PDB file of C-alpha atoms in Angstrom:
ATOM      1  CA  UNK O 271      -4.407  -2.853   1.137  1.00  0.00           C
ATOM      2  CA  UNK O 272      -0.885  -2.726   0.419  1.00  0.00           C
ATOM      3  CA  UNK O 273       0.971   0.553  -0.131  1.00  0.00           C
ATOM      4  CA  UNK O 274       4.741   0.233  -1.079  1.00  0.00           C
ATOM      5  CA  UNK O 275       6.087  -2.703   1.186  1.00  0.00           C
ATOM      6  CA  UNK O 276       4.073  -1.451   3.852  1.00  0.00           C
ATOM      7  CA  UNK O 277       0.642  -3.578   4.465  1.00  0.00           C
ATOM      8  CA  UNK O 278      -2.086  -0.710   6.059  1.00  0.00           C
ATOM      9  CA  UNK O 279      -4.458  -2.394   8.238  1.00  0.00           C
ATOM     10  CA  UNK O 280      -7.387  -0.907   9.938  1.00  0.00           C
ATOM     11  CA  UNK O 281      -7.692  -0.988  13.930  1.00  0.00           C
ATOM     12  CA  UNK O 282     -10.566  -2.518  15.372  1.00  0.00           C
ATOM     13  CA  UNK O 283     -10.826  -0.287  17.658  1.00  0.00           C
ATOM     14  CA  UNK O 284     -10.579   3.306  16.986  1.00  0.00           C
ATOM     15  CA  UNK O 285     -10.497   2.497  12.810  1.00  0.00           C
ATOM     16  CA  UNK O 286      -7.489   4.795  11.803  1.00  0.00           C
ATOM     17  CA  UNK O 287      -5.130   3.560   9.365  1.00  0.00           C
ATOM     18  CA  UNK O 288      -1.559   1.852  10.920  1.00  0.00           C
ATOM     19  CA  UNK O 289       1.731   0.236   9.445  1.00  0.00           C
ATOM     20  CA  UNK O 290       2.143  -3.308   9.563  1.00  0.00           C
ATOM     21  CA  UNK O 291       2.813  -3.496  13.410  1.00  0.00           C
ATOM     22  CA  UNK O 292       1.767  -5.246  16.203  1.00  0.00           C
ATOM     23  CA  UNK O 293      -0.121  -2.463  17.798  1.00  0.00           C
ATOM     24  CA  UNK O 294      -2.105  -0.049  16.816  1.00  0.00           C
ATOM     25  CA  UNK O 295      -0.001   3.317  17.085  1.00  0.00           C
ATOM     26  CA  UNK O 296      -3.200   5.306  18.389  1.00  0.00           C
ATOM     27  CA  UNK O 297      -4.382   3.555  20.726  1.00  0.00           C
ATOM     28  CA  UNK O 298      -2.225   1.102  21.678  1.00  0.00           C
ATOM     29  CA  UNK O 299      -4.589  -2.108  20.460  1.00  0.00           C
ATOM     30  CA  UNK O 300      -3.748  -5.707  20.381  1.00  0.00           C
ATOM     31  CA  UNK O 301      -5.685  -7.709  18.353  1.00  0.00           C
ATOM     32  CA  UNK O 302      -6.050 -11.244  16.801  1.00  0.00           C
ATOM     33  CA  UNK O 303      -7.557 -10.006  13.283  1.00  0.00           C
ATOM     34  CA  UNK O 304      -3.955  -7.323  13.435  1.00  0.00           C
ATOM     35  CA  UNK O 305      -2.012 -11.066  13.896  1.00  0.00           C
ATOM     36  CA  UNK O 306      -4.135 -12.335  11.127  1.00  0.00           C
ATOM     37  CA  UNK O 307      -3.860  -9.794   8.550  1.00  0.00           C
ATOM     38  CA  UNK O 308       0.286  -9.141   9.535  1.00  0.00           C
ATOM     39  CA  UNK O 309       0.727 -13.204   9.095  1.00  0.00           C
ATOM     40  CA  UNK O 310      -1.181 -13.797   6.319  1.00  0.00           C
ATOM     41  CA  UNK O 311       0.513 -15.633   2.977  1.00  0.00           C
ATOM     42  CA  UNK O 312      -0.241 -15.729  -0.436  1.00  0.00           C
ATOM     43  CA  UNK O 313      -1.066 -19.229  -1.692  1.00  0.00           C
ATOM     44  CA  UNK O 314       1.749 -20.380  -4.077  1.00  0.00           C
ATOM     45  CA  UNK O 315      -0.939 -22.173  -6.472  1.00  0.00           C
ATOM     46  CA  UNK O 316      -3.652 -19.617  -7.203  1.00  0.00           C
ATOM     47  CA  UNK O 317      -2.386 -16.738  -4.953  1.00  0.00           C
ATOM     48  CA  UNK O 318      -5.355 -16.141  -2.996  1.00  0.00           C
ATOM     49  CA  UNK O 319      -4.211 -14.446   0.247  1.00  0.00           C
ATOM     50  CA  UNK O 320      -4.140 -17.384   3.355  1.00  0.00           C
ATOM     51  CA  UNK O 321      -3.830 -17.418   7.031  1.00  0.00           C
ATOM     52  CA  UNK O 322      -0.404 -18.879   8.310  1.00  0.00           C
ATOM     53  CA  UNK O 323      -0.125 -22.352   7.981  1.00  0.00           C
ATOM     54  CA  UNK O 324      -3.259 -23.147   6.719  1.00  0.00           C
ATOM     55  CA  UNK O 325      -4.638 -25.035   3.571  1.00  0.00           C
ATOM     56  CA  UNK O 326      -6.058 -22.151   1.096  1.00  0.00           C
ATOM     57  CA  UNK O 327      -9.665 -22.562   1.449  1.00  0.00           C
ATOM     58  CA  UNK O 328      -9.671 -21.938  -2.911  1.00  0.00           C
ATOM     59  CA  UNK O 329      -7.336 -24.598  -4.379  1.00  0.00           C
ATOM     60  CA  UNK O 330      -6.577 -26.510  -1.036  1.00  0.00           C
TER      61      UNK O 330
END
């Protein structure tokens, strides 16, 4: 969900809404899936959202 230029994410662990950070601000969390949502791209073909340096899994 994107809100302004601000990408909200939800913690894995304790679920509460947090800017686009490395951490979660309430409890502190690190997290792969936080990495993955924070690097994510938009695929300049079709625009599908993508992971970092990978091959969009819709258009290749």
């Amino acid at each position: 969900m994107e809100t302004g230029k601000y990408m909200l994410i939800k913690c894995p662990k304790c679920n509460e809404l947090t800017p686009a950070s490395r951490f979660c601000k309430n409890c502190g969390a690190l997290d792969e899936r936080i990495y993955a949502e924070l690097e994510a791209e938009h695929c300049p073909h079709c625009g599908k959202k993508v992971a970092k340096g990978n091959f969009c899994g819709t258009c290749g």
